[in-house]
Short mmCIF file of C-alpha atoms and ligand atoms in Angstrom, two decimals:
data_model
loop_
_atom_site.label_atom_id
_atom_site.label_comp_id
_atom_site.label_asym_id
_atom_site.label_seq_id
_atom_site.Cartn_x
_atom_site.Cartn_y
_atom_site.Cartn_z
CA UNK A 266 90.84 28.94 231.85
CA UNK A 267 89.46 32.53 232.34
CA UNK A 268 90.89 33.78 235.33
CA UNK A 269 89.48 33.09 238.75
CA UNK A 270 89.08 37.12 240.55
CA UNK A 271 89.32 38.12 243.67
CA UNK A 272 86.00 36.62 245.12
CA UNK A 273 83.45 39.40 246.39
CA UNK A 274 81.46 37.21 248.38
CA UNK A 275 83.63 35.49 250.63
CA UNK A 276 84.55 38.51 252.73
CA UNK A 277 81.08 40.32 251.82
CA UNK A 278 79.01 41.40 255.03
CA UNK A 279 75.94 39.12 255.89
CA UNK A 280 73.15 41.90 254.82
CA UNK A 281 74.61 40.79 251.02
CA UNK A 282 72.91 37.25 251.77
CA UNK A 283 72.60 35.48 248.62
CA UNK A 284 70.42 36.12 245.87
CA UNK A 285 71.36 33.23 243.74
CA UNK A 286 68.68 30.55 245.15
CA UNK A 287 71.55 28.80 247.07
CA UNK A 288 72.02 28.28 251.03
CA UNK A 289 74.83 28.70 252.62
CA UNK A 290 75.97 25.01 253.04
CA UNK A 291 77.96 24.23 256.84
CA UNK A 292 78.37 20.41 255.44
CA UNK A 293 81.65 18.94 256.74
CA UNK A 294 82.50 17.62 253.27
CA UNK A 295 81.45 17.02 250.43
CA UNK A 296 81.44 21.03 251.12
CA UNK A 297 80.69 24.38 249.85
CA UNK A 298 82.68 24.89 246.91
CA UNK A 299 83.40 29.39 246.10
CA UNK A 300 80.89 30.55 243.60
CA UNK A 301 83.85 31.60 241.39
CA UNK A 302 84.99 28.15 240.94
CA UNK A 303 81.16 26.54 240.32
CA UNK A 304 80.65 29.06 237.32
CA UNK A 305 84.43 27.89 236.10
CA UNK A 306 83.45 24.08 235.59
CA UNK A 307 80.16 24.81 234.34
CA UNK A 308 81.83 26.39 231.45
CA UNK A 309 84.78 24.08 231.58
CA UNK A 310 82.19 20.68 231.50
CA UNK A 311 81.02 21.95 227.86
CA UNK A 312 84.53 23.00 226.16
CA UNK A 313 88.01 22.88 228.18
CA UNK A 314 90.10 25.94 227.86
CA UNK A 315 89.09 25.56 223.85
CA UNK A 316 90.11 22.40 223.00
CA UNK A 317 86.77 21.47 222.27
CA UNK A 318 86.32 18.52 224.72
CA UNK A 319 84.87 19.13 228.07
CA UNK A 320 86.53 18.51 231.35
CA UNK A 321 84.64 15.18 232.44
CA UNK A 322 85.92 13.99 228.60
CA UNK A 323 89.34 14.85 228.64
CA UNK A 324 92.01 12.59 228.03
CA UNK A 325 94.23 11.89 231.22
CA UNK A 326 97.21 11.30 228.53
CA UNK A 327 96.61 14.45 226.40
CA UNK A 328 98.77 17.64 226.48
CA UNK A 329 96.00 19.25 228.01
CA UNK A 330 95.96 17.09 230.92
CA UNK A 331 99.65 17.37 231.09
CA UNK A 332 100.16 20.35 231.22
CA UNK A 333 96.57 21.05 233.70
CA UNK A 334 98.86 18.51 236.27
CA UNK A 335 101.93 20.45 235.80
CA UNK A 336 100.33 23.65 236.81
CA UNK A 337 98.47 21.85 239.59
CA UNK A 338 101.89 20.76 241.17
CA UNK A 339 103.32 24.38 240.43
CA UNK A 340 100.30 26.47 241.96
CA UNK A 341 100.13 23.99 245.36
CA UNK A 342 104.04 24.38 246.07
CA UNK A 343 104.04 28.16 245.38
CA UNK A 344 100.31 28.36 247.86
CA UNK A 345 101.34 25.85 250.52
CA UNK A 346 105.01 26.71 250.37
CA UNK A 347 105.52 22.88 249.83
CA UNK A 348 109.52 22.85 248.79
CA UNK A 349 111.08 20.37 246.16
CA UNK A 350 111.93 17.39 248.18
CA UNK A 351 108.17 16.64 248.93
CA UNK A 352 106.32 14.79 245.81
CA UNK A 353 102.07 15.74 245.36
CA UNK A 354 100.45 12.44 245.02
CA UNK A 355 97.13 12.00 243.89
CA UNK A 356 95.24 9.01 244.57
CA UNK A 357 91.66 7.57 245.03
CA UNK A 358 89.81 5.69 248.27
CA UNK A 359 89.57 8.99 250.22
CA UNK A 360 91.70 9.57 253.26
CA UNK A 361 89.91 6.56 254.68
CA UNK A 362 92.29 4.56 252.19
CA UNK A 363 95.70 6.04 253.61
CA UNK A 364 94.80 4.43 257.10
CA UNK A 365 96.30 0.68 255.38
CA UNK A 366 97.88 2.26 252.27
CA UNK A 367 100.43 4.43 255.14
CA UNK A 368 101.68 1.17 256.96
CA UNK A 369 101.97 -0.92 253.80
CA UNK A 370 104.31 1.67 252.56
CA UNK A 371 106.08 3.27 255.22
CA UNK A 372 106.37 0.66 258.30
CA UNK A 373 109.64 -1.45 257.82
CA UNK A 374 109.19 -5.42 258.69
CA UNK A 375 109.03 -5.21 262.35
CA UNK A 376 108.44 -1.76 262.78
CA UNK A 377 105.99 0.50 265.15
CA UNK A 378 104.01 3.19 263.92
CA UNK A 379 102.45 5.28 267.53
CA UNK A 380 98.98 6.87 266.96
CA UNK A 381 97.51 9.90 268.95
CA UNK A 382 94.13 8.77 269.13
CA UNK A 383 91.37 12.42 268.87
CA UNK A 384 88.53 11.68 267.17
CA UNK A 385 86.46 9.33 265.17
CA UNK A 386 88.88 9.39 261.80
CA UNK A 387 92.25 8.44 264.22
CA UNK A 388 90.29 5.48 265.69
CA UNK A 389 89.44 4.29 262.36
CA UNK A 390 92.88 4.85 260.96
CA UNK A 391 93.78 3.06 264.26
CA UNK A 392 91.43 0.22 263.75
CA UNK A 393 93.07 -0.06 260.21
CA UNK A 394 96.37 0.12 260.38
CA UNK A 395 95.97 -2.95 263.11
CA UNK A 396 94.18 -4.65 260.61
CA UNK A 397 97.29 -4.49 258.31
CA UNK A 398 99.51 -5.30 261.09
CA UNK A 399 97.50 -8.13 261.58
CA UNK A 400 96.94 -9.57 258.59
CA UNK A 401 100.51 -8.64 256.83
CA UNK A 402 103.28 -10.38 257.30
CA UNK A 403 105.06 -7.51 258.20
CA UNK A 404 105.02 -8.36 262.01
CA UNK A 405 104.79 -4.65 262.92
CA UNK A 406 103.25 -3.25 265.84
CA UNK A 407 100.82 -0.28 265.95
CA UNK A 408 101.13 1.48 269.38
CA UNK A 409 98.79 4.32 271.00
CA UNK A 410 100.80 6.76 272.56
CA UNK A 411 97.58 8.74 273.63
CA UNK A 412 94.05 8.86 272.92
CA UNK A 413 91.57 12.13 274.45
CA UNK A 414 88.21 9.53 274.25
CA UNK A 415 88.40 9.80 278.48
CA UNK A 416 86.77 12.44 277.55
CA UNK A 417 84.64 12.05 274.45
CA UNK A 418 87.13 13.71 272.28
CA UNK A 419 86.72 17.14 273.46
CA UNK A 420 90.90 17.81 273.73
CA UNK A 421 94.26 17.55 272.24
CA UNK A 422 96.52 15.73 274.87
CA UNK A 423 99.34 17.61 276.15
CA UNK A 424 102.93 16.68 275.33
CA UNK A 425 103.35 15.17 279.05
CA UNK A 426 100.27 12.32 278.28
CA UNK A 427 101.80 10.89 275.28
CA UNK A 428 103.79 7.52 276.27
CA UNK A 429 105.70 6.79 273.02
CA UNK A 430 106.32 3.05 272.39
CA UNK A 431 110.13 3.57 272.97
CA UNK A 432 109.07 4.56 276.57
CA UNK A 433 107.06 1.33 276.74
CA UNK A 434 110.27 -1.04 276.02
CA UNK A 435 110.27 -1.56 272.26
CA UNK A 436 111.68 0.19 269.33
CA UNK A 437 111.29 3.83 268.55
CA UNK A 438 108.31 3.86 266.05
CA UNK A 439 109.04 4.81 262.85
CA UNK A 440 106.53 7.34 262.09
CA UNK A 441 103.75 9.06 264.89
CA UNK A 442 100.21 9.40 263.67
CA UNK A 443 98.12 12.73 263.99
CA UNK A 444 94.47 13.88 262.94
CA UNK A 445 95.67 17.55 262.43
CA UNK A 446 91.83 18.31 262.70
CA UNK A 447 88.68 15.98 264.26
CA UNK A 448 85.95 16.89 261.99
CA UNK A 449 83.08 15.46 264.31
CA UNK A 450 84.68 16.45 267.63
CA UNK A 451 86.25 19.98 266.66
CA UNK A 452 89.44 19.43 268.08
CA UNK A 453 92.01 21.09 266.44
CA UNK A 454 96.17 20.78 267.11
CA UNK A 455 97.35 24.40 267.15
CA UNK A 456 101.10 23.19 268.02
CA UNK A 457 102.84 19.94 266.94
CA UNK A 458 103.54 16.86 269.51
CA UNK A 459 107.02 16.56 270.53
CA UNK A 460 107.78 12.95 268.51
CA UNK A 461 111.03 11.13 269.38
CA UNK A 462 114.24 11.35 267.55
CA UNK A 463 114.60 9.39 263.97
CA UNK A 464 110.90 8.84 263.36
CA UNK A 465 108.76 11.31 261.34
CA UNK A 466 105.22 12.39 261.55
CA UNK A 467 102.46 11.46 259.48
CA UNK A 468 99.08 14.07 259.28
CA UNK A 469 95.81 13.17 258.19
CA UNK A 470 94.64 16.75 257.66
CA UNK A 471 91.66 16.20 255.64
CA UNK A 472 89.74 18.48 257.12
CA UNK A 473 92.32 21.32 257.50
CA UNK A 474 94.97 21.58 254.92
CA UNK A 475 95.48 24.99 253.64
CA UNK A 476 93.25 26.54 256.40
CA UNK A 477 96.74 28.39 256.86
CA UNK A 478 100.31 28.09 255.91
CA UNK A 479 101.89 25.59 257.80
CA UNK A 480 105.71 24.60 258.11
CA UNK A 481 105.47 21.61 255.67
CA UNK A 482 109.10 20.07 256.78
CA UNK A 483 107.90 19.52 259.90
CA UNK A 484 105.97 16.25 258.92
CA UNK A 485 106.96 13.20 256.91
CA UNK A 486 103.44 12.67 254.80
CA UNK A 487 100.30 15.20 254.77
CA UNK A 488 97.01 13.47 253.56
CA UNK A 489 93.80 13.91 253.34
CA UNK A 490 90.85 13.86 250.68
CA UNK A 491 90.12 16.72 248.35
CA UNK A 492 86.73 17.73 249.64
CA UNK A 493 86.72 19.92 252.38
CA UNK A 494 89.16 23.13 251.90
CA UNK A 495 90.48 21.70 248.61
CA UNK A 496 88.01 20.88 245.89
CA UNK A 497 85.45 18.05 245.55
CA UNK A 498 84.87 14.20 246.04
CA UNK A 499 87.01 11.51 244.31
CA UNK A 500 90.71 11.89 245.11
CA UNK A 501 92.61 11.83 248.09
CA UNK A 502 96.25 13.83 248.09
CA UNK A 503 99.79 13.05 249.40
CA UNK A 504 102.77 15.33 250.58
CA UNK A 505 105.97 13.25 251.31
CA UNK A 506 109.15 13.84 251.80
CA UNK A 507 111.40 12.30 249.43
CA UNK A 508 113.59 10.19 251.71
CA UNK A 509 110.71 8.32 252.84
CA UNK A 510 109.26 7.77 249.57
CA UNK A 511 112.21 6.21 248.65
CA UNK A 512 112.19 4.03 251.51
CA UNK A 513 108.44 2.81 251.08
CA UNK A 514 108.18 -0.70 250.45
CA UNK A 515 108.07 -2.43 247.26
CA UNK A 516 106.42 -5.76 247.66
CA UNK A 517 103.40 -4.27 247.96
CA UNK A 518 100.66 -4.23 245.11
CA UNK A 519 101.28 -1.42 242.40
CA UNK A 520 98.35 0.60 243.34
CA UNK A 521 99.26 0.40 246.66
CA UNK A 522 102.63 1.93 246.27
CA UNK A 523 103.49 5.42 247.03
CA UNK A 524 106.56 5.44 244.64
CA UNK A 525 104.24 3.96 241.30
CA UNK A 526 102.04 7.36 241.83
CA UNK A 527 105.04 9.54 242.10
CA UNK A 528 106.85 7.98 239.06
CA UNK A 529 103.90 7.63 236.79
CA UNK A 530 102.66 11.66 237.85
CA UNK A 531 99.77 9.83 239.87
CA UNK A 532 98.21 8.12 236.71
CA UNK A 533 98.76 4.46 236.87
CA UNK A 534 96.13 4.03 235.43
CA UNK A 535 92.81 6.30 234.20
CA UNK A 536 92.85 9.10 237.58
CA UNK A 537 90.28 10.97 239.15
CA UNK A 538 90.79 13.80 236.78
CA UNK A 539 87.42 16.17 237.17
CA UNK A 540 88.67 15.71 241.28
CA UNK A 541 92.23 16.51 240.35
CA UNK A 542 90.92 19.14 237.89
CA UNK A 543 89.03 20.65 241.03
CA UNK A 544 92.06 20.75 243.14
CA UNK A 545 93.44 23.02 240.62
CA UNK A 546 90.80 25.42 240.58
CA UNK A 547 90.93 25.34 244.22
CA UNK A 548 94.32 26.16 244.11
CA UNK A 549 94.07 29.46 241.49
CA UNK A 550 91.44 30.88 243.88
CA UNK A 551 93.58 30.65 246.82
CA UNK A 552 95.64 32.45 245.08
CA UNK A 553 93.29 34.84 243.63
CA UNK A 554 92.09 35.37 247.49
CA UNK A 555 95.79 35.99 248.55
CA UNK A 556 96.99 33.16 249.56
CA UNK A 557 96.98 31.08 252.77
CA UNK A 558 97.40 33.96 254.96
CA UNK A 559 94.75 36.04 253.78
CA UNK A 560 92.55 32.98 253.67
CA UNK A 561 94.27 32.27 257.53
CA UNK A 562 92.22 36.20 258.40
CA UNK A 563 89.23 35.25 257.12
CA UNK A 564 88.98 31.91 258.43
CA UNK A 565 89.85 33.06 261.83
CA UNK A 566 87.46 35.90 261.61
CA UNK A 567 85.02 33.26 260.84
CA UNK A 568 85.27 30.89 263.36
CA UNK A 569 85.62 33.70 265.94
CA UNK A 570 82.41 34.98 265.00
CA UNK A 571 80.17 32.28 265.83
CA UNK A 572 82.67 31.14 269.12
CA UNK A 573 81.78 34.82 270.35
CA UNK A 574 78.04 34.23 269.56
CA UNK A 575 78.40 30.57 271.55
CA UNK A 576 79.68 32.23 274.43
CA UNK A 577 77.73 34.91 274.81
CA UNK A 578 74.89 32.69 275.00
CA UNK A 579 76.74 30.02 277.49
CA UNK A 580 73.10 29.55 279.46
CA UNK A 581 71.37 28.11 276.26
CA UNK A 582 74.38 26.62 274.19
CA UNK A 583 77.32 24.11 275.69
CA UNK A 584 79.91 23.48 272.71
CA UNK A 585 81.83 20.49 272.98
CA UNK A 586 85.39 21.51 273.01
CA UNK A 587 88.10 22.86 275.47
CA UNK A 588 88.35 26.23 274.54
CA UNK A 589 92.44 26.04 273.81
CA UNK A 590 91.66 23.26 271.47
CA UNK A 591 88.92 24.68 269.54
CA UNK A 592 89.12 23.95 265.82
CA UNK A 593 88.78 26.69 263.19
CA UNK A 594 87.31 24.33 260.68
CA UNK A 595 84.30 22.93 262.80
CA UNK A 596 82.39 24.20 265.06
CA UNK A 597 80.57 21.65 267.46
CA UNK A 598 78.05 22.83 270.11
CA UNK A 599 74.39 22.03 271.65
CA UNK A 600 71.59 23.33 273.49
CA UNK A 601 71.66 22.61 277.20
CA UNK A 602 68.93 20.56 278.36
CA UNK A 603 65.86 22.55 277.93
CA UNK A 604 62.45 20.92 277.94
CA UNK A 605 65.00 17.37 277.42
CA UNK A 606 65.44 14.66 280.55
CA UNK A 607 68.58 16.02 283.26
CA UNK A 608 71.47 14.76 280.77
CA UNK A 609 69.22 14.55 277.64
CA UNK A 610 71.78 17.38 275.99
CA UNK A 611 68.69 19.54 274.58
CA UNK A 612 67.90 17.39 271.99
CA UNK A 613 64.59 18.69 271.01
CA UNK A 614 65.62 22.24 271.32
CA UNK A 615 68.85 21.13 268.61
CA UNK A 616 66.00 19.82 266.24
CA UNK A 617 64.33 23.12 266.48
CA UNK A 618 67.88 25.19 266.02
CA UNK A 619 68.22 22.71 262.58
CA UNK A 620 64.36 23.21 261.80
CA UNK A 621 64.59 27.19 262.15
CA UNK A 622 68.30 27.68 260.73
CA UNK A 623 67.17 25.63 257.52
CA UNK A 624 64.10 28.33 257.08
CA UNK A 625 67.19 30.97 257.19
CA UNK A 626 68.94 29.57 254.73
CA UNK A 627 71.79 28.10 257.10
CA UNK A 628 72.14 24.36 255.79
CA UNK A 629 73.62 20.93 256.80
CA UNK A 630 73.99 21.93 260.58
CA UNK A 631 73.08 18.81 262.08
CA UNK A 632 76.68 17.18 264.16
CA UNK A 633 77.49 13.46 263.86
CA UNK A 634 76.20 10.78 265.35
CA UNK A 635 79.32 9.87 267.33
CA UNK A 636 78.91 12.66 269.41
CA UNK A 637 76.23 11.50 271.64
CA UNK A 638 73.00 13.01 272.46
CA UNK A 639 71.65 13.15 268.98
CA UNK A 640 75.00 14.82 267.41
CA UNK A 641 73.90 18.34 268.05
CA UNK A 642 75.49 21.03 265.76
CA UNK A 643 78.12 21.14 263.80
CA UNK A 644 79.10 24.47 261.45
CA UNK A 645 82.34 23.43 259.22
CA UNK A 646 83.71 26.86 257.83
CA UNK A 647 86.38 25.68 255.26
CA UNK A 648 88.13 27.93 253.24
CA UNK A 649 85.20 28.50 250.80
CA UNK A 650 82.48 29.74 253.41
CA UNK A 651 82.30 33.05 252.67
CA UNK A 652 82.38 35.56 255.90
CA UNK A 653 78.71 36.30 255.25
CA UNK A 654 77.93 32.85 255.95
CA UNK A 655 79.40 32.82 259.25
CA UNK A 656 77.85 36.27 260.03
CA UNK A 657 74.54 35.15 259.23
CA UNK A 658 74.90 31.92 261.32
CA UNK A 659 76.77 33.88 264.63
CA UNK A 660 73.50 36.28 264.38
CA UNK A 661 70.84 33.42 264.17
CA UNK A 662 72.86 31.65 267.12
CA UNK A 663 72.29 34.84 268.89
CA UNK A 664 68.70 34.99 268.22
CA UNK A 665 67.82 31.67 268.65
CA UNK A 666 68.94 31.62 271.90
CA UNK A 667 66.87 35.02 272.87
CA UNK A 668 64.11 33.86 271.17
CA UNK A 669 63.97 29.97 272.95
CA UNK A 670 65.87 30.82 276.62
N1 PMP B 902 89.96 11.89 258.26
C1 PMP B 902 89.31 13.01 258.58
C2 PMP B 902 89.92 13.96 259.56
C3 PMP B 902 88.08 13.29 257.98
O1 PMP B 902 87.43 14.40 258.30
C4 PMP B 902 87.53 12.38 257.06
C5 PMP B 902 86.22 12.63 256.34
N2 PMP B 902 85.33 13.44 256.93
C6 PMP B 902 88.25 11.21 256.78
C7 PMP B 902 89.47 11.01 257.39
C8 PMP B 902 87.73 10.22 255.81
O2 PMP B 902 87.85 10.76 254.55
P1 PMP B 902 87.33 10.04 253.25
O3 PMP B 902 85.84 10.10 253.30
O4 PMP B 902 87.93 10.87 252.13
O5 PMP B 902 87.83 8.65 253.26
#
């Protein structure tokens, strides 16, 4: 592979808006991908580093692949700081998947897992793993220990509102749930719960790992899927600790099983190798940028940008979160109610912000349905938005709001 350089445009000023006949693209995933690594599998679709055989082509048994995995596993250790004693797993289903394929593997007959409910994703890993519990026969109980929907998701519950199950008269659980980062809400947990002693904690971060370099040992099992700050569609991936891999249950089917993926270098059978593939390219322009505290700057830079823009225009915009809790990944916010019913959340004036931001090139804007009131906006910044992006955007927030108040 030629070398991925230094990317220009993701810390380029907003006057350098792009030329190239592309938008800049605020989708919460399937996301924006850095221009570096597009060009990189365009050339890598019609011949892979010379063998011949493009990428989508390419054996998942050949030495190419081998060694392409091998480097993979090298470059995210060395990036995330991810030490020996955690395996990389690479699966498929999404992150969606891990909400049955986590209890099938990690909760002991009998056990408790305890969930901290924040967002849309934790109830439907919530929903899930009660499914399992239910339908298994592993008579295991999934507890909540806290949920922030009194409140429509707009907070990260303090250490003194989260009632363990060991409080509640069972068992300690074996593991505690997080969503690192609510994509649709914009929550974001800038410190770690307080879980109690012996059990370990599992994080969905799809949505945020490698924002920033993060203590891996603190946490038992990192998921997420690849297509947000990581690559593209199609594979989900799995940090966990040794110890507990080794402790995952066996009587569960192959696929299912944590341990098959580690042993057979996650290719039980034919992978998601152009997503796996993508991960790795992902990973050399990290590097390339500086690694995860360089990309921590920018993406703090970013997000602070168009906060500063939302608050200096708190007459015409409400966003959604507690401002301790905001998440550097999304950004959620709406128009007060102008021209809408009392309570109506400004629902025509958020078509008009998505009708004029898509004639300035500022794409996929619209917030999620769960939200309420339409869904308002939502501006997801992952790690490949460049800085100009998230000038142009603070600026049209700005002017929007001067323009329509
Ligand atoms: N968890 C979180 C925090 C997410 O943001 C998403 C996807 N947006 C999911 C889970 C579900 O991921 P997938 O579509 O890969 O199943």
């Amino acid at each position: 592979m030629t070398a991925i350089s230094p990317h220009a445009s993701v810390s380029a000023p907003a006057s350098e808006a792009r030329t190239s006949g592309r938008v800049f693209n605020f989708g919460a995933g399937p996301s924006t991908l850095p221009d570096d690594v597009l060009k990189q599998i365009q050339q890598d679709v019609w011949n892979y580093r010379g063998s011949g055989i493009g990428i989508l082509e390419l054996s998942h048994r050949g030495k190419e692949y081998d060694k392409l995995i091998a480097e993979i596993d090298d470059d995210l250790r060395a990036i995330g700081n991810i030490p020996r004693n955690y395996k990389i797993l690479f699966m498929t289903g999404g992150a969606t998947s891990q909400n049955y394929i986590v209890p099938a593997n990690l909760l002991p007959p009998g056990g408790t897992a305890d969930h901290i409910v924040t967002g849309y994703w934790a109830e439907n890993t919530l929903a899930d793993a009660r499914q399992y519990a239910s339908c298994s026969n592993t008579k295991a109980t999934i507890h909540v220990a806290a949920t922030s929907a009194d409140k429509n998701h707009s907070y990260i519950p303090a250490d003194a509102d989260i009632k363990y199950s060991a409080s509640q008269g069972r068992g300690g659980p074996t593991y505690v749930h997080i969503t690192s980062n609510n994509t649709i809400y914009g929550t974001q947990w800038h410190r770690l719960p307080k879980i109690p002693e012996g059990a370990f904690l599992v994080s969905d971060a799809c949505s945020d790992f490698f924002w920033k370099p993060i203590d891996v040992t603190k946490f038992g099992v990192i998921y997420g899927g690849a297509q947000k700050n990581m690559g593209t569609t199609g594979c989900s991936f799995i940090v966990i600790r040794d110890d507990i891999l080794e402790r995952a249950n066996k009587d569960i089917p192959r696929m299912l099983q944590y341990g098959v993926f580690s042993r057979e270098e996650s290719r039980p059978n034919t992978p998601p190798t152009f997503a796996i593939y993508t991960v790795g390219l992902m990973a050399k322009w990290i590097k390339a940028q500086g690694g995860l505290a360089a990309l921590e700057k920018l993406n703090r830079e970013k997000a602070g940008l168009v906060y500063a823009a939302l608050d200096a225009n708190t007459g015409f915009y409400t966003p959604h979160v507690r401002k301790e809790d905001r998440s550097f990944m999304n950004i959620t916010f709406a128009c007060k109610g102008v021209g809408a019913k009392e309570g109506g959340g400004g629902m025509e004036m958020d078509a008009r912000f998505l009708a004029d931001a898509g004639k300035a090139g500022l794409a996929v804007l619209k917030g999620h349905r769960a939200m309420g009131h339409g869904g308002g906006m939502r501006a997801s910044l992952y790690n490949a938005m460049p800085l100009a992006g998230a000038q142009a955007l603070a600026e049209f927030i700005g002017d929007f709001a001067k323009k329509n108040g």
